[in-house]
CSV table of C-alpha atoms and ligand atoms in Angstrom, one decimal:
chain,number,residue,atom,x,y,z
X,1,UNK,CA,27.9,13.6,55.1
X,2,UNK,CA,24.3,13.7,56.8
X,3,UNK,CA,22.8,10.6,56.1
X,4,UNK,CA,20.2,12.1,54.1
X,5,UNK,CA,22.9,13.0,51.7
X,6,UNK,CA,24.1,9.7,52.6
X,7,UNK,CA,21.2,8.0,51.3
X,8,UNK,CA,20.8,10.3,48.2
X,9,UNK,CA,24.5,9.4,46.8
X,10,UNK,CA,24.6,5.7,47.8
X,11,UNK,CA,21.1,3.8,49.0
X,12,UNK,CA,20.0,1.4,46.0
X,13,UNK,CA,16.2,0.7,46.0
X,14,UNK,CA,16.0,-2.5,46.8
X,15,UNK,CA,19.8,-3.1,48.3
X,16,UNK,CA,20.7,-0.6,50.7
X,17,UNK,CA,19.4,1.7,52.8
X,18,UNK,CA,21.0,4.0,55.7
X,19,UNK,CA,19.8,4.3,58.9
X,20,UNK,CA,21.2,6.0,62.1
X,21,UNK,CA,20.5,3.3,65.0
X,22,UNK,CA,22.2,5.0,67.9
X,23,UNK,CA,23.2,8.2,68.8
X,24,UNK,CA,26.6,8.8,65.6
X,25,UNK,CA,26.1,5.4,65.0
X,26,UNK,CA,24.9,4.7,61.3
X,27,UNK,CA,24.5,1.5,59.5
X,28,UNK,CA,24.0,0.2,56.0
X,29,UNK,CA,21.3,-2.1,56.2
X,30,UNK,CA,21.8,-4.3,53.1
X,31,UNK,CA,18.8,-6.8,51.5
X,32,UNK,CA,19.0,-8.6,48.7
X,33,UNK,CA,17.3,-11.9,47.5
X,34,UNK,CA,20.3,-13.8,49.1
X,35,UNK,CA,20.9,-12.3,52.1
X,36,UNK,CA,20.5,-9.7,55.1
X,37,UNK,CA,23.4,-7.4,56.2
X,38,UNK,CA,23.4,-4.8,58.5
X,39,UNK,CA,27.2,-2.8,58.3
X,40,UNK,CA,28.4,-0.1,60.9
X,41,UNK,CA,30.1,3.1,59.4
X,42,UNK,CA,32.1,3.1,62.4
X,43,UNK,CA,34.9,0.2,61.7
X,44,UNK,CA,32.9,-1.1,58.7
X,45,UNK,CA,32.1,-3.0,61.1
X,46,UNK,CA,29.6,-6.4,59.5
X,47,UNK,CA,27.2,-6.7,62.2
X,48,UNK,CA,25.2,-9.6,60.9
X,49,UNK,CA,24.7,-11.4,57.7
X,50,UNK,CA,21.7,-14.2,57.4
X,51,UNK,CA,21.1,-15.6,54.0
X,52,UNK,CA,17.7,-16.4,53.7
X,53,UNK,CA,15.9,-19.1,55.3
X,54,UNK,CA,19.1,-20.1,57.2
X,55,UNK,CA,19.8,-18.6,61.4
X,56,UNK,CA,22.7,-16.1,61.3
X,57,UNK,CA,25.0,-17.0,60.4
X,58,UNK,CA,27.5,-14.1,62.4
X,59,UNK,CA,26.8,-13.8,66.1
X,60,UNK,CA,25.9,-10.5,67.6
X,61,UNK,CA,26.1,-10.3,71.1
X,62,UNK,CA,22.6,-9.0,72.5
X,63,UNK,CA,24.6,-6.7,74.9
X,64,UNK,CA,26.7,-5.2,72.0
X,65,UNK,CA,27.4,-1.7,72.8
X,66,UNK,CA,26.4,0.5,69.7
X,67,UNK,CA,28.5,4.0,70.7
X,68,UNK,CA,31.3,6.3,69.0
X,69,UNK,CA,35.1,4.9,69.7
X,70,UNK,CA,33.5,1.9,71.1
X,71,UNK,CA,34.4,-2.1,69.7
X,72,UNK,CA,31.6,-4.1,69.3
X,73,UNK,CA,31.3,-7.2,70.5
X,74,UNK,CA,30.4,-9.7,67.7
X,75,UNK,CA,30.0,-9.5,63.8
X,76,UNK,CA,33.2,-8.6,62.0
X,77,UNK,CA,35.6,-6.7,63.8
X,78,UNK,CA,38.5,-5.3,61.5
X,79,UNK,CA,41.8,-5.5,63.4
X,80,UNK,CA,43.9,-3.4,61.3
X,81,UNK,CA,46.9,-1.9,61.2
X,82,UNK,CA,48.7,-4.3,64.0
X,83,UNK,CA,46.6,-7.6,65.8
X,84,UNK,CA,46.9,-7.6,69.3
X,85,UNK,CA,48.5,-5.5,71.8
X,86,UNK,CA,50.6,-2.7,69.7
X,87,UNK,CA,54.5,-4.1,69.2
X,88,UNK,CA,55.9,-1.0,70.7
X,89,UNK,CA,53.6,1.2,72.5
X,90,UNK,CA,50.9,-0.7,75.1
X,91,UNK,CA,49.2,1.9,75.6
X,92,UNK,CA,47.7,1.8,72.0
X,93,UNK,CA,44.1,-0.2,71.5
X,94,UNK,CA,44.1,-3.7,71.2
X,95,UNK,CA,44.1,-5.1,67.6
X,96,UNK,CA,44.4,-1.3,66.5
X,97,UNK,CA,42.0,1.3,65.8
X,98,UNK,CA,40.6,0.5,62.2
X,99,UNK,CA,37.4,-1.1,64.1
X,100,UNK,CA,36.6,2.2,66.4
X,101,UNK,CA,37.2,4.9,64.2
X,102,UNK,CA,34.8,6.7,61.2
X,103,UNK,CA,35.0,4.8,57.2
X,104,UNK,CA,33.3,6.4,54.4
X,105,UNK,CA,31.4,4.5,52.1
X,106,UNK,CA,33.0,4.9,48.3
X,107,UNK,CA,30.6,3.0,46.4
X,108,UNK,CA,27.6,0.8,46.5
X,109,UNK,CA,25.8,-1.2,43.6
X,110,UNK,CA,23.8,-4.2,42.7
X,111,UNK,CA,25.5,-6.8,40.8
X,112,UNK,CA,23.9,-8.5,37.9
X,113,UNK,CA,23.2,-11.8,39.5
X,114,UNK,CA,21.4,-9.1,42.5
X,115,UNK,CA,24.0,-9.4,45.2
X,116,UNK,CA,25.0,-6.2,46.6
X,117,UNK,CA,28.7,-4.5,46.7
X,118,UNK,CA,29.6,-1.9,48.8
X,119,UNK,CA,33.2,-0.2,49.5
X,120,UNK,CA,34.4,1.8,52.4
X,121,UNK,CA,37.3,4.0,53.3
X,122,UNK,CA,38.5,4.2,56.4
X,123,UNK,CA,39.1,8.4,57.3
X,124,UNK,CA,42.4,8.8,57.9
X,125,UNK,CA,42.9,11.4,60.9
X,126,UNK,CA,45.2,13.4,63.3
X,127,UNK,CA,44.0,10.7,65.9
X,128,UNK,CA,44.4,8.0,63.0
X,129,UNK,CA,47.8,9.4,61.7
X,130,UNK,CA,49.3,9.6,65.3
X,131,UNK,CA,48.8,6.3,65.7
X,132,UNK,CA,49.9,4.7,62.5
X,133,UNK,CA,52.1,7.7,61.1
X,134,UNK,CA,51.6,6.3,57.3
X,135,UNK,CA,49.9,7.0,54.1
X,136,UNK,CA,48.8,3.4,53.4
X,137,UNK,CA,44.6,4.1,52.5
X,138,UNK,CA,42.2,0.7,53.4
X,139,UNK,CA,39.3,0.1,51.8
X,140,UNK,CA,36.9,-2.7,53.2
X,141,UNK,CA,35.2,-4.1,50.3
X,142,UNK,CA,31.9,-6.3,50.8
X,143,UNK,CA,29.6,-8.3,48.9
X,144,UNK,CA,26.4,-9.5,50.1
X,145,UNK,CA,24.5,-12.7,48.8
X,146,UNK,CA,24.4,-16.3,49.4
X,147,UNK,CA,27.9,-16.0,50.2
X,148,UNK,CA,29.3,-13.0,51.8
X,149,UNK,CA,32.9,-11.8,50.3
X,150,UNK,CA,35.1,-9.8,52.8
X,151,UNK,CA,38.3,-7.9,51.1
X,152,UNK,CA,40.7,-5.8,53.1
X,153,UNK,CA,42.9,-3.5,50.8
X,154,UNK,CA,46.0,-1.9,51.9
X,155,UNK,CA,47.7,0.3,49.2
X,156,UNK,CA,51.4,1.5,50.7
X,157,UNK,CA,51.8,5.2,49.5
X,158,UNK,CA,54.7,6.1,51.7
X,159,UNK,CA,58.2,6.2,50.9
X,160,UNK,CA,58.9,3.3,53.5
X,161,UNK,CA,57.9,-0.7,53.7
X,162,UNK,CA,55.4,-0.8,56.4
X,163,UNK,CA,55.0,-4.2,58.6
X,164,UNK,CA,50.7,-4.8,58.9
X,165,UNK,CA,49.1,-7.0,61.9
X,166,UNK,CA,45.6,-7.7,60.6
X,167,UNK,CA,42.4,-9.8,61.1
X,168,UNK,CA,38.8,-10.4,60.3
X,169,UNK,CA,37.8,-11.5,64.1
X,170,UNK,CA,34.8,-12.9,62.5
X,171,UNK,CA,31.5,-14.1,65.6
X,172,UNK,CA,30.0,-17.2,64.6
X,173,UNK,CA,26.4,-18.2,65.9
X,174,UNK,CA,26.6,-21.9,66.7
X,175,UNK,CA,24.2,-23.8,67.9
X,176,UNK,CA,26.3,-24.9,71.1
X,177,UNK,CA,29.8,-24.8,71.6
X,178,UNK,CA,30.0,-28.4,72.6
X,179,UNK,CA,27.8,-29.2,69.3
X,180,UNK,CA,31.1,-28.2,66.8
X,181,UNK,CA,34.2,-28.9,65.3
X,182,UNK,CA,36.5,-27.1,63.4
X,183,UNK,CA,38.3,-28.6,60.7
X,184,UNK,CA,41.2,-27.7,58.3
X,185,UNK,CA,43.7,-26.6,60.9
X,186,UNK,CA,45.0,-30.1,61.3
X,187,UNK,CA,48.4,-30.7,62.3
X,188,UNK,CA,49.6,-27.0,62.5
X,189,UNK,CA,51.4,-25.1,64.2
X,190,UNK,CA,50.2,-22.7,67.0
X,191,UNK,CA,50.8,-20.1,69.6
X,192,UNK,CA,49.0,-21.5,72.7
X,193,UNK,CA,47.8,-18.1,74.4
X,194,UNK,CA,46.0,-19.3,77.2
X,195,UNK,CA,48.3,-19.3,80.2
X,196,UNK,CA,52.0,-19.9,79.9
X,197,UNK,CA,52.6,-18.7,76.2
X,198,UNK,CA,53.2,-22.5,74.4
X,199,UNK,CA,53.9,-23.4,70.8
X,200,UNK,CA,52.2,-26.5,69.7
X,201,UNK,CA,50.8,-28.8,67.2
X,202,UNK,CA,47.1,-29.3,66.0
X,203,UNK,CA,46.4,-32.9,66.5
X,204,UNK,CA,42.8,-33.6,64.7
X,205,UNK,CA,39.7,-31.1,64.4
X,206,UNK,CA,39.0,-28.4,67.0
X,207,UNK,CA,36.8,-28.9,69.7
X,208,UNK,CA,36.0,-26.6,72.4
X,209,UNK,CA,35.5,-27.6,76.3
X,210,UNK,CA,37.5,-24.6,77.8
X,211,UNK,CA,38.8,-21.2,77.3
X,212,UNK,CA,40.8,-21.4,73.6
X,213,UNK,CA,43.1,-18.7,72.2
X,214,UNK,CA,45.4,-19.7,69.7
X,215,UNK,CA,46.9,-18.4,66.4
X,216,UNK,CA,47.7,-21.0,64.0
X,217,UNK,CA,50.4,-19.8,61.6
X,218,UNK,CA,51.3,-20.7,57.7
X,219,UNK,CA,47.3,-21.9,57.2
X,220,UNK,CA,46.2,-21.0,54.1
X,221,UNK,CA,43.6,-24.1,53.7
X,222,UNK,CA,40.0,-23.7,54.2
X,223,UNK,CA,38.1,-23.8,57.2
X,224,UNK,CA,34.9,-25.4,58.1
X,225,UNK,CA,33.1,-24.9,61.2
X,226,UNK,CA,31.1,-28.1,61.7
X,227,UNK,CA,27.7,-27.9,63.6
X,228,UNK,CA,26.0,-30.6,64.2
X,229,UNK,CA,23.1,-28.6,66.5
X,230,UNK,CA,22.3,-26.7,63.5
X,231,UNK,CA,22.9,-29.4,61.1
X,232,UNK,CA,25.3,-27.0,59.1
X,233,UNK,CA,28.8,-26.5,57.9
X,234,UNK,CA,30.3,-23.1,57.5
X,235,UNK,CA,33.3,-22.6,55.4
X,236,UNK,CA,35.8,-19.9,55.8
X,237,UNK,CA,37.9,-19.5,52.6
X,238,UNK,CA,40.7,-16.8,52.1
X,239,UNK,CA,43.3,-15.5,50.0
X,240,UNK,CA,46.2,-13.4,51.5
X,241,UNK,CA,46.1,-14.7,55.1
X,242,UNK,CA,48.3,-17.2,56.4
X,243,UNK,CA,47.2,-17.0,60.0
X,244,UNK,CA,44.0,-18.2,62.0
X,245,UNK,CA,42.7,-17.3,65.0
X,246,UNK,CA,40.3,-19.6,66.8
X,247,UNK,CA,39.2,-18.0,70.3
X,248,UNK,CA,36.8,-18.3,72.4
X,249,UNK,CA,36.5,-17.1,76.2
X,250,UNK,CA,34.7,-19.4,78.3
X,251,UNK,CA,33.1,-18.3,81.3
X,252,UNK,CA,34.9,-16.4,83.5
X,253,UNK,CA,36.5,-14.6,80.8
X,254,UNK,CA,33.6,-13.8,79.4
X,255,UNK,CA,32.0,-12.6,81.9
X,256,UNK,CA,34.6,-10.5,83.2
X,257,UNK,CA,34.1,-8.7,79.7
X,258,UNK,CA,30.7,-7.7,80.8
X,259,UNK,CA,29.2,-7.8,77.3
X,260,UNK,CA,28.8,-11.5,76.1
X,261,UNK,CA,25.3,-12.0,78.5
X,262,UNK,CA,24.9,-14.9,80.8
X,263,UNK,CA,26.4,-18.2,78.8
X,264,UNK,CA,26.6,-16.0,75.4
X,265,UNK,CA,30.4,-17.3,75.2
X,266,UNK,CA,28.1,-21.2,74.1
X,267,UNK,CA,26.7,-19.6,71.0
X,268,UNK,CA,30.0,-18.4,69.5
X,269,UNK,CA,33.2,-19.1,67.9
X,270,UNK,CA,35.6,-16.9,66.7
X,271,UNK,CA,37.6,-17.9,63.6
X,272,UNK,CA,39.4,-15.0,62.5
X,273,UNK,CA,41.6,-14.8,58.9
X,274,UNK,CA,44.0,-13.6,59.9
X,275,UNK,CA,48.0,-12.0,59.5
X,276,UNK,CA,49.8,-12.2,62.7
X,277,UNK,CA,52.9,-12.8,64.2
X,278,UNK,CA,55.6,-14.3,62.4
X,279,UNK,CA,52.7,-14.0,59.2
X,280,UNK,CA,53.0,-10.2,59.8
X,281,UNK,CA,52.9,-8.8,56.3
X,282,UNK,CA,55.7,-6.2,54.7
X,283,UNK,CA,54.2,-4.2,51.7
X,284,UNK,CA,56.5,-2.3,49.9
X,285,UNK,CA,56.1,1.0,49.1
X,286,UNK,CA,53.5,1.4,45.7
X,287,UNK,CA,52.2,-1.9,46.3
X,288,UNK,CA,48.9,-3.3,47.6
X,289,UNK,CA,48.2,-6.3,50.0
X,290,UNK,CA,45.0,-7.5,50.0
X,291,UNK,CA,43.2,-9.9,52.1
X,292,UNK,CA,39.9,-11.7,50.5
X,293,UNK,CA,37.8,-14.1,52.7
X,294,UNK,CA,34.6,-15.8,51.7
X,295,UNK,CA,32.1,-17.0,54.1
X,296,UNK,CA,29.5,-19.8,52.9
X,297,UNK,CA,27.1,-22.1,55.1
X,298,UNK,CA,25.7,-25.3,53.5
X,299,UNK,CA,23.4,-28.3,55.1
X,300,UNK,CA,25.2,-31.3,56.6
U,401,BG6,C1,41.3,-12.5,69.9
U,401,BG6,C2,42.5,-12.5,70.8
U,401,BG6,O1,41.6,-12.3,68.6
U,401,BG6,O2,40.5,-11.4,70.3
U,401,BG6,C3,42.2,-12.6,72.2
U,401,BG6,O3,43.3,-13.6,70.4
U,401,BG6,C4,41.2,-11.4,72.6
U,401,BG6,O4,43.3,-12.6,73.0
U,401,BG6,C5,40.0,-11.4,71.7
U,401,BG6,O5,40.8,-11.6,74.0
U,401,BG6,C6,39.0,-10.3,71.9
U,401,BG6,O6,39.6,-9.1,71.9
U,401,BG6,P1,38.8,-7.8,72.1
U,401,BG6,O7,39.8,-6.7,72.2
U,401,BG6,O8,37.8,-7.6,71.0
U,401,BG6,O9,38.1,-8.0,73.5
């Protein structure tokens, strides 16, 4: 679709508008009385989302690259249909290709109390299919306002029970990594990543001083990112996900990625809802798995 048919089927005067920002790179760029969204068609990728009057609340890496096939860094990446490196095959992508390939948008419209609801599809391939040899159709849908409401839809149309890796690897803008907490992982169970592989057990509220990458397992509870820089609390609340991710680099790792900027790795904190390892979900053939998250900031 060009985007001016694009914008003829689905921009909504006053919601949503299309706009190409980079060379096959189109956006929805949502606004609403709540809130600014800018969303990728390339991965349905959330860029940003800033209610008004507060900072972004979803970090964006200034050096994000903007290019066909290419992962962003920052916003909300969709790792779908496996997290991680690919069970069988290594040399599949990372946290599979759902984020670097094209999604359609299905539907857009305003709600009634003027938030703004959009749906995508991602466009099932050869490159897609060859992949992920399945018919199991996902459908991001996203609703824009005060709070911002993430659901990933997997429908199962083969004749086969399919295994599904998955993850929101939401980027949030803090204030200072040193300046936060994260609660509601307390006394879990996780998979240490960071050197030697180690299983271990939360003991109190997150806080960063070094590289972190772990995946807590059967969490269902809430999440709040405490920040005491930016005097806020950011909760992270989700239906259908029993793991958590909480990463962040650190320097050299960060810099060896060559898109975070000088110290960029201070002002972010992934916390990503998440379905991974022994979480991994089976959805039978005819059903649908669905993974809601909802994202709200309030004043602490
Ligand atoms: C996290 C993983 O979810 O994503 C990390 O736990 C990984 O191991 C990080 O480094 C970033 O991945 P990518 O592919 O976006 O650079």
């Amino acid at each position: 679709m060009t985007l001016t048919e694009l914008n003829q089927r689905f921009a909504l005067s006053n919601h949503v508008q299309f706009k190409e920002i980079a060379d096959g790179i189109t956006i929805a760029e949502v606004s609403n009385k709540h809130a600014n969204s800018n969303i990728t068609l390339q991965g349905a990728h959330i860029a940003t989302w800033q209610p008004r009057g507060q900072e972004p609340v979803i970090w964006l890496s200034p050096y994000a690259k903007f290019a066909p096939g290419k992962s962003i860094r920052g916003g909300v990446p969709i790792c779908w249909p496996w997290f991680g490196p690919n069970a069988t095959d290594a040399k599949l992508p990372g946290h599979g290709y759902a984020r670097t390939v094209p999604w359609e948008v299905l539907e857009t419209k305003a709600l009634p109390d003027d938030t703004t609801f959009l749906r995508f599809g991602l466009v099932e391939s050869d490159a897609t299919l060859a992949q992920w040899p399945h018919t199991s159709p996902v459908q991001l849908d996203v609703t824009v306002g005060k709070t911002l409401r993430v659901a990933l839809v997997t429908v199962n149309m083969s004749k086969d029970a399919l295994v599904l890796g998955e993850a929101l690897h939401t980027y949030f803008a803090i204030s200072d990594v040193a300046k936060m907490k994260i609660r509601g992982l307390e006394g879990c169970e996780y998979l240490d990543k960071v050197g030697e592989p180690a299983r271990r057990t939360q003991q109190g509220s997150i806080e960063i001083e070094s590289e972190v990458d772990r995946v807590y397992i059967n969490t269902e509870a809430d999440c709040i990112i405490e920040d005491a820089g930016l005097k806020r609390a950011i909760r992270i609340a989700k239906a259908g996900s029993r793991s958590t991710v909480v990463w962040n680099p650190w320097t050299e790792k960060a810099n060896k990625m060559g898109d975070f900027g000088e110290n960029g790795f201070r002002g972010m904190v992934c916390v990503e809802s998440a379905n991974a390892f022994e979480n991994l979900v089976t959805v039978k053939p005819g059903e649908t798995h669905r993974m809601v998250v909802e994202y709200s900031v309030n004043a602490i």
